[in-house]
Coordinates of C-alpha atoms in Angstrom, one line a residue:
Chain A
M1229 CA -8.9 6.5 -19.9
T1230 CA -5.9 5.4 -21.9
D1231 CA -6.1 1.8 -21.0
T1232 CA -3.0 0.3 -22.7
I1233 CA -0.2 -1.9 -21.7
A1234 CA 2.2 1.1 -22.1
T1235 CA 0.0 3.0 -19.6
T1236 CA 0.1 0.1 -17.2
L1237 CA 3.9 -0.2 -17.4
R1238 CA 4.3 3.6 -16.9
I1239 CA 2.0 3.5 -13.8
L1240 CA 3.7 0.4 -12.4
L1241 CA 7.2 1.9 -12.8
Q1242 CA 6.0 5.2 -11.3
S1243 CA 4.4 3.4 -8.4
L1244 CA 7.6 1.3 -7.8
A1245 CA 9.7 4.4 -7.8
V1246 CA 7.4 6.4 -5.5
T1247 CA 7.2 3.4 -3.1
F1248 CA 11.0 3.2 -2.9
F1249 CA 11.2 7.0 -2.5
G1250 CA 8.6 6.8 0.3
M1251 CA 10.7 4.1 2.0
I1252 CA 13.9 6.2 1.7
V1253 CA 12.1 9.2 3.4
I1254 CA 10.7 7.0 6.2
Y1255 CA 14.2 5.4 6.6
S1256 CA 15.8 8.8 6.9
A1257 CA 13.1 9.9 9.4
I1258 CA 13.7 6.8 11.6
K1259 CA 17.5 7.4 11.5
L1260 CA 16.8 11.0 12.7
L1261 CA 14.4 9.9 15.4
V1262 CA 16.8 7.3 16.7
K1263 CA 19.6 9.8 16.7
F1264 CA 17.8 12.6 18.4
F1265 CA 15.8 10.5 20.8
P1266 CA 18.2 7.7 21.7
D1267 CA 16.8 7.1 25.2
D1268 CA 14.0 8.0 27.6
K1269 CA 13.8 8.2 31.3
E1270 CA 11.0 5.8 31.2
D1271 CA 13.2 3.2 29.5
K1272 CA 15.9 3.3 32.2
Chain B
M834 CA -46.6 -27.5 -1.0
E835 CA -45.4 -25.7 -4.2
V836 CA -44.1 -22.9 -2.1
L837 CA -42.1 -25.4 0.0
L838 CA -40.7 -27.0 -3.2
A839 CA -39.9 -23.8 -4.9
S840 CA -36.5 -23.4 -3.3
F841 CA -35.5 -27.0 -4.1
Q842 CA -36.7 -26.5 -7.7
A843 CA -34.6 -23.3 -8.0
I844 CA -31.4 -25.0 -7.0
T845 CA -29.0 -25.1 -9.9
W846 CA -25.7 -27.0 -10.4
K847 CA -24.0 -23.6 -9.8
S848 CA -25.7 -23.2 -6.4
L849 CA -24.5 -26.7 -5.5
V850 CA -21.0 -26.0 -6.5
M851 CA -21.1 -22.8 -4.4
F852 CA -22.3 -24.9 -1.4
I853 CA -19.4 -27.2 -1.9
I854 CA -17.0 -24.2 -2.2
G855 CA -18.5 -22.7 1.0
G856 CA -18.1 -26.1 2.7
L857 CA -14.5 -26.5 1.5
L858 CA -13.6 -23.1 3.0
I859 CA -15.2 -24.0 6.3
Y860 CA -13.3 -27.4 6.2
L861 CA -10.0 -25.6 5.5
A862 CA -10.7 -23.2 8.3
I863 CA -11.5 -25.9 10.9
K864 CA -9.4 -28.9 9.8
K865 CA -6.4 -27.2 8.3
D866 CA -6.5 -24.0 10.4
Y867 CA -6.1 -21.8 7.2
E868 CA -7.0 -18.3 8.3
P869 CA -10.0 -19.7 10.2
M870 CA -11.2 -16.2 11.4
L871 CA -11.8 -15.2 7.8
L872 CA -12.3 -18.4 5.8
L873 CA -15.0 -19.8 8.0
P874 CA -17.3 -16.7 7.9
I875 CA -16.5 -16.3 4.1
G876 CA -17.5 -20.0 3.5
F877 CA -20.7 -19.6 5.5
G878 CA -21.5 -16.3 3.9
A879 CA -21.2 -18.0 0.5
I880 CA -23.7 -20.7 1.5
L881 CA -26.1 -18.1 2.8
A882 CA -25.9 -16.1 -0.4
N883 CA -26.5 -19.1 -2.7
I884 CA -29.6 -20.5 -1.1
P885 CA -32.4 -19.7 -3.6
F886 CA -34.6 -16.8 -2.6
S887 CA -32.2 -16.2 0.4
S888 CA -33.4 -13.4 2.6
A889 CA -29.8 -12.8 3.7
I890 CA -29.1 -10.9 0.5
G891 CA -31.1 -8.6 -1.7
E892 CA -32.4 -5.1 -0.9
N893 CA -33.3 -5.8 2.7
G894 CA -31.0 -8.7 3.4
F895 CA -28.7 -8.2 6.4
L896 CA -25.6 -9.2 4.4
T897 CA -26.4 -6.6 1.7
I898 CA -26.9 -4.0 4.4
L899 CA -23.6 -4.9 6.0
Y900 CA -21.9 -4.8 2.5
N901 CA -23.3 -1.3 1.8
A902 CA -22.4 -0.1 5.3
G903 CA -19.0 -1.7 5.7
I904 CA -17.4 -2.7 2.4
Y905 CA -18.8 -0.3 -0.1
T906 CA -17.9 2.6 2.2
E907 CA -14.5 1.0 2.9
L908 CA -15.3 1.2 6.7
F909 CA -14.5 -2.5 7.6
P910 CA -10.9 -2.5 6.0
V911 CA -10.1 0.8 7.7
L912 CA -11.3 -0.5 11.1
I913 CA -9.3 -3.7 10.7
F914 CA -6.2 -1.5 10.0
I915 CA -6.7 0.2 13.4
A916 CA -6.8 -3.2 15.0
I917 CA -3.7 -4.4 13.1
G918 CA -1.8 -1.2 14.0
A919 CA -2.6 -1.8 17.7
M920 CA -1.2 -5.4 17.3
I921 CA 2.1 -4.5 15.5
D922 CA 5.3 -3.9 17.4
F923 CA 7.4 -1.7 15.0
G924 CA 10.4 -2.0 17.4
P925 CA 12.3 -4.5 15.3
L926 CA 11.9 -2.2 12.3
L927 CA 13.0 0.9 14.2
Q928 CA 16.1 -1.0 15.4
Q929 CA 17.0 -1.9 11.8
P930 CA 15.3 0.7 9.5
F931 CA 17.3 -0.8 6.6
M932 CA 14.6 -3.5 6.5
L933 CA 12.2 -1.0 5.0
F934 CA 13.7 -1.6 1.6
F935 CA 12.9 -5.3 1.7
G936 CA 9.3 -4.2 2.5
A937 CA 9.3 -2.3 -0.8
A938 CA 11.1 -4.9 -2.8
A939 CA 8.8 -7.7 -1.8
Q940 CA 5.9 -5.8 -3.4
F941 CA 7.4 -6.9 -6.7
G942 CA 4.6 -9.5 -7.1
I943 CA 2.0 -6.7 -7.3
F944 CA 3.7 -5.2 -10.4
V945 CA 4.3 -8.5 -12.2
T946 CA 0.8 -9.8 -11.5
T947 CA -0.8 -6.5 -12.6
L948 CA 1.0 -6.9 -15.9
L949 CA 0.0 -10.5 -16.2
A950 CA -3.6 -9.6 -15.6
R951 CA -3.5 -7.0 -18.3
A952 CA -2.0 -9.6 -20.6
F953 CA -5.0 -11.8 -19.8
G954 CA -7.3 -9.0 -21.0
F955 CA -8.4 -7.5 -17.6
S956 CA -8.9 -3.7 -17.6
L957 CA -6.3 -1.6 -15.9
K958 CA -8.5 -1.1 -12.8
E959 CA -9.3 -4.8 -12.6
A960 CA -5.6 -5.7 -13.2
V961 CA -4.4 -3.4 -10.4
S962 CA -7.0 -4.9 -8.0
I963 CA -5.8 -8.4 -8.9
G964 CA -2.2 -7.3 -8.6
I965 CA -2.8 -6.0 -5.1
I966 CA -3.3 -9.6 -3.9
G967 CA 0.5 -9.5 -4.0
A968 CA 0.3 -6.9 -1.1
A969 CA -0.2 -10.1 0.9
D970 CA -2.6 -8.0 3.0
G971 CA -6.3 -8.9 3.1
P972 CA -7.8 -5.5 4.0
T973 CA -5.7 -3.7 1.4
S974 CA -6.9 -6.1 -1.3
I975 CA -10.5 -5.6 -0.2
Y976 CA -10.0 -1.8 -0.2
V977 CA -8.6 -1.6 -3.7
A978 CA -10.9 -4.2 -5.2
N979 CA -14.0 -2.4 -3.9
L980 CA -12.6 0.9 -5.3
F981 CA -11.8 -0.5 -8.8
A982 CA -13.4 -3.8 -9.4
G983 CA -16.3 -4.4 -7.0
E984 CA -17.6 -7.4 -8.9
L985 CA -14.3 -9.2 -8.4
I986 CA -14.1 -8.6 -4.6
G987 CA -15.1 -12.2 -3.7
P988 CA -12.4 -14.1 -5.6
I989 CA -9.8 -11.5 -4.9
T990 CA -10.4 -11.7 -1.1
V991 CA -10.6 -15.5 -1.1
A992 CA -7.3 -15.6 -3.1
A993 CA -5.6 -13.1 -0.8
Y994 CA -6.5 -14.8 2.5
S995 CA -6.0 -18.3 1.2
Y996 CA -2.5 -17.7 -0.1
M997 CA -1.6 -15.8 3.1
S998 CA -2.4 -18.9 5.0
L999 CA -0.4 -20.9 2.6
V1000 CA 2.8 -18.8 3.0
P1001 CA 4.6 -21.7 4.8
L1002 CA 4.0 -23.8 1.7
I1003 CA 4.6 -21.2 -0.9
Q1004 CA 7.8 -19.4 0.3
P1005 CA 10.2 -22.2 1.2
P1006 CA 10.5 -23.7 -2.3
V1007 CA 10.9 -20.3 -3.9
I1008 CA 13.6 -19.3 -1.4
K1009 CA 15.4 -22.6 -1.8
A1010 CA 15.4 -22.3 -5.6
L1011 CA 17.0 -18.8 -5.4
T1012 CA 19.5 -19.3 -2.6
T1013 CA 22.4 -21.6 -1.8
P1014 CA 22.8 -23.4 1.6
E1015 CA 25.7 -21.0 2.3
E1016 CA 23.5 -17.9 1.7
R1017 CA 20.8 -19.4 3.9
S1018 CA 23.3 -19.9 6.7
I1019 CA 24.4 -16.2 6.8
T1020 CA 24.1 -14.9 10.4
M1021 CA 22.7 -11.5 11.3
D1022 CA 23.8 -9.0 13.9
L1023 CA 22.1 -9.7 17.2
N1024 CA 23.3 -6.5 19.0
L1025 CA 20.4 -4.3 18.2
Q1026 CA 20.1 -0.8 19.6
K1027 CA 17.3 -0.1 22.0
V1028 CA 14.5 2.2 20.8
S1029 CA 13.2 5.0 23.0
K1030 CA 9.5 5.4 23.8
T1031 CA 9.6 8.9 22.2
T1032 CA 10.8 7.3 18.9
R1033 CA 8.0 4.7 19.1
I1034 CA 5.4 7.5 19.6
L1035 CA 6.7 9.8 16.9
F1036 CA 7.1 7.0 14.4
P1037 CA 3.4 6.5 13.5
I1038 CA 2.8 10.2 13.3
I1039 CA 5.7 10.8 11.0
V1040 CA 4.9 7.8 8.8
T1041 CA 1.3 9.1 8.4
L1042 CA 2.6 12.5 7.4
V1043 CA 5.2 11.2 5.0
A1044 CA 3.0 8.6 3.4
G1045 CA 0.1 11.0 3.3
L1046 CA 2.1 13.7 1.6
I1047 CA 3.6 11.3 -0.9
A1048 CA 0.4 9.4 -1.7
P1049 CA -2.7 11.2 -0.3
M1050 CA -4.9 8.2 -1.4
S1051 CA -3.1 6.1 1.2
V1052 CA -4.1 8.3 4.1
A1053 CA -7.1 6.2 5.1
L1054 CA -5.1 3.0 5.2
V1055 CA -1.8 4.3 6.6
G1056 CA -3.6 6.7 8.9
S1057 CA -5.8 4.0 10.5
L1058 CA -2.8 1.6 10.8
M1059 CA -0.7 4.2 12.4
F1060 CA -3.5 5.5 14.6
G1061 CA -3.9 2.0 16.0
N1062 CA -0.1 1.9 16.6
L1063 CA -0.1 5.2 18.3
I1064 CA -2.8 4.0 20.7
R1065 CA -0.5 1.0 21.5
E1066 CA 2.7 3.0 22.0
C1067 CA 1.4 6.1 23.7
G1068 CA 1.3 4.3 27.1
V1069 CA -1.9 6.1 28.3
L1070 CA -4.5 4.2 26.3
D1071 CA -4.0 0.6 27.3
K1072 CA -7.7 -0.1 27.5
L1073 CA -8.3 1.3 24.0
S1074 CA -5.3 -0.6 22.7
K1075 CA -6.5 -3.9 24.1
A1076 CA -10.1 -3.1 22.8
A1077 CA -8.6 -2.5 19.3
Q1078 CA -6.5 -5.7 19.4
N1079 CA -9.4 -7.9 20.7
E1080 CA -13.0 -6.7 20.5
L1081 CA -12.7 -4.4 17.5
S1082 CA -10.5 -6.8 15.6
N1083 CA -12.7 -9.8 16.3
L1084 CA -16.0 -8.1 15.6
V1085 CA -15.0 -6.4 12.4
T1086 CA -13.2 -9.6 11.1
L1087 CA -16.4 -11.6 11.8
L1088 CA -18.6 -9.1 9.9
L1089 CA -16.0 -8.6 7.1
G1090 CA -15.7 -12.3 6.4
I1091 CA -19.4 -13.1 6.2
T1092 CA -20.1 -10.0 4.2
I1093 CA -17.4 -10.9 1.7
G1094 CA -18.8 -14.4 1.5
S1095 CA -22.1 -13.0 0.6
T1096 CA -20.6 -11.5 -2.6
M1097 CA -19.8 -15.0 -3.8
V1098 CA -23.0 -15.5 -5.7
A1099 CA -22.7 -18.4 -8.2
E1100 CA -23.4 -16.3 -11.3
K1101 CA -20.6 -13.9 -10.4
F1102 CA -18.2 -16.3 -8.8
L1103 CA -18.3 -19.3 -11.1
T1104 CA -16.6 -17.7 -14.0
G1105 CA -13.3 -18.2 -15.9
K1106 CA -12.2 -14.9 -14.3
T1107 CA -12.3 -16.4 -10.8
M1108 CA -10.0 -19.3 -11.9
L1109 CA -7.6 -16.8 -13.4
I1110 CA -7.6 -14.6 -10.3
L1111 CA -6.9 -17.6 -8.0
G1112 CA -4.0 -18.6 -10.3
M1113 CA -2.6 -15.1 -10.5
G1114 CA -2.9 -14.7 -6.7
L1115 CA -0.4 -17.6 -6.3
F1116 CA 1.8 -16.0 -8.9
A1117 CA 1.8 -12.8 -7.0
F1118 CA 3.0 -14.4 -3.8
I1119 CA 5.7 -16.3 -5.6
F1120 CA 7.0 -13.1 -7.2
D1121 CA 6.8 -11.2 -4.0
T1122 CA 9.0 -13.8 -2.4
A1123 CA 11.4 -13.9 -5.4
G1124 CA 11.5 -10.1 -5.5
G1125 CA 12.6 -9.8 -1.9
V1126 CA 15.2 -12.5 -2.1
L1127 CA 16.7 -11.2 -5.4
F1128 CA 16.8 -7.7 -4.0
A1129 CA 18.7 -8.9 -0.9
K1130 CA 21.1 -10.8 -3.2
L1131 CA 21.6 -7.7 -5.3
L1132 CA 22.4 -5.6 -2.1
N1133 CA 24.9 -8.3 -1.0
L1134 CA 27.0 -7.5 -4.1
F1135 CA 27.7 -4.1 -2.5
L1136 CA 27.3 -4.5 1.3
P1137 CA 30.5 -5.1 3.4
R1138 CA 28.5 -7.3 5.8
K1139 CA 26.2 -9.7 3.9
V1140 CA 22.5 -9.9 4.6
N1141 CA 20.8 -13.3 4.8
P1142 CA 18.9 -13.1 1.5
M1143 CA 15.9 -15.0 3.0
I1144 CA 15.2 -11.8 5.1
G1145 CA 14.1 -10.2 1.8
A1146 CA 11.4 -12.8 1.4
A1147 CA 10.0 -11.7 4.8
G1148 CA 9.3 -8.3 3.2
I1149 CA 5.8 -9.5 2.2
S1150 CA 3.4 -8.3 4.7
A1151 CA 1.9 -11.7 5.7
F1152 CA 2.6 -10.9 9.3
P1153 CA 4.0 -12.7 11.3
M1154 CA 3.8 -16.0 9.5
S1155 CA 6.5 -15.1 6.9
A1156 CA 9.0 -14.1 9.5
R1157 CA 8.5 -17.5 11.3
V1158 CA 8.9 -19.3 8.0
I1159 CA 12.3 -17.6 7.4
Q1160 CA 13.5 -18.3 10.9
K1161 CA 12.5 -22.0 10.5
I1162 CA 14.5 -22.3 7.3
A1163 CA 17.5 -20.5 8.7
Q1164 CA 17.6 -22.8 11.7
K1165 CA 17.3 -25.8 9.5
E1166 CA 20.5 -24.8 7.7
N1167 CA 22.3 -23.6 10.8
P1168 CA 20.7 -24.6 14.2
S1169 CA 22.4 -21.7 16.0
N1170 CA 21.2 -19.1 13.4
F1171 CA 18.7 -16.6 14.8
V1172 CA 17.3 -14.2 12.2
L1173 CA 13.8 -13.8 13.6
M1174 CA 14.2 -10.1 14.7
Q1175 CA 15.5 -9.1 11.2
A1176 CA 12.7 -11.1 9.6
V1177 CA 10.1 -9.5 11.8
G1178 CA 11.5 -6.1 10.9
A1179 CA 11.2 -6.8 7.2
N1180 CA 7.8 -8.3 7.8
V1181 CA 6.3 -5.1 9.4
A1182 CA 8.2 -3.1 6.8
G1183 CA 6.1 -5.1 4.3
Q1184 CA 3.0 -3.9 6.0
V1185 CA 4.0 -0.3 5.5
G1186 CA 5.3 -1.0 1.9
S1187 CA 2.1 -2.7 0.8
I1188 CA -0.1 0.1 2.0
L1189 CA 2.2 2.7 0.4
A1190 CA 2.3 0.9 -2.9
A1191 CA -1.5 0.5 -2.9
G1192 CA -2.0 4.2 -2.1
V1193 CA 0.3 5.2 -4.9
L1194 CA -1.4 2.8 -7.4
I1195 CA -4.8 4.1 -6.3
Y1196 CA -3.7 7.7 -6.8
L1197 CA -2.1 7.0 -10.3
V1198 CA -5.0 4.9 -11.6
S1199 CA -7.6 7.3 -10.3
A1200 CA -5.8 10.2 -11.9
L1201 CA -6.4 8.6 -15.3
G1202 CA -10.1 8.9 -14.8

């Protein structure tokens, strides 16, 4: 394993980017859910 | 007589220090109410493990058996996540999905602390395990530490749970140092849209799929959290939901705590590494808070309607304590200000963010071999 500070930095930046990307996807999914399922009969 | 005295003769100064540490954890749990469900069993487990010739640990010791069955296999953290999922109401997040980004920004402490740990000479795997204290999430810390740095699981867990209980003391000074009274007085929109039951049911399934496809190593954590939430939201499994929130949560927490305590054997625990880990854990929580607040302030440069930057600090997943802390500070600045719903939204987003970040880190570090 290449256990250097450079490797650590690369992994951390990748991880930060992927975490934000994941949040963007989940954000979009919630927006779609709220748009397509605005209300239920059970809620009324 | 010699047999009776053998235990007393085997007591070392290190065992005595561990008895004091165990006692201190029990004291903090009972007298200060610091995460009592965890710190009390951990403290007692530490005492059990440090009694010379203790039958509680070792090949046939019940704590070792519990460790091998529940921690080594990652079963306890996963079961805890089912319970947490059943307890969390994702409604405030679904009403304001924008809060998700605070849940990602407030993981900043993980990254800074990992770098700091590397600078102190810890290996990459150890550094990531220490950095994950910044996830502000006990089971995630245990999960990652067991995977990458089993010998550090005791101090990492103690740091994670101790600082979670100290959120009301850690966050306010950091927030005040980074915000002005005017910023802390910013009001938030109270007209939040109602969320349908279908959305609530589909949310845990979709998050599991998204997180699982992006970071397959997070499936165990995200999947169990979202399974618990699905049980809660489906509306037909009330008994299971209540069992997960109460019986499952209580039983596994009890076993988890005392088992983690049993790893705090003097020879492994009383080291310079432990002191460093406890120090870096505090550092992680401070930078989580700072990351969330600064991210909100950055967004405010572009948003037409400003966000109260304190909401960013609630993005750490110390749920629900952090949200309460933010609401308390907001009302101190402006008694009519109500930001609790937004803070809770950011807080539960932090739960998702911390698991996702942990899953991605596990995947990337494991890929290195």
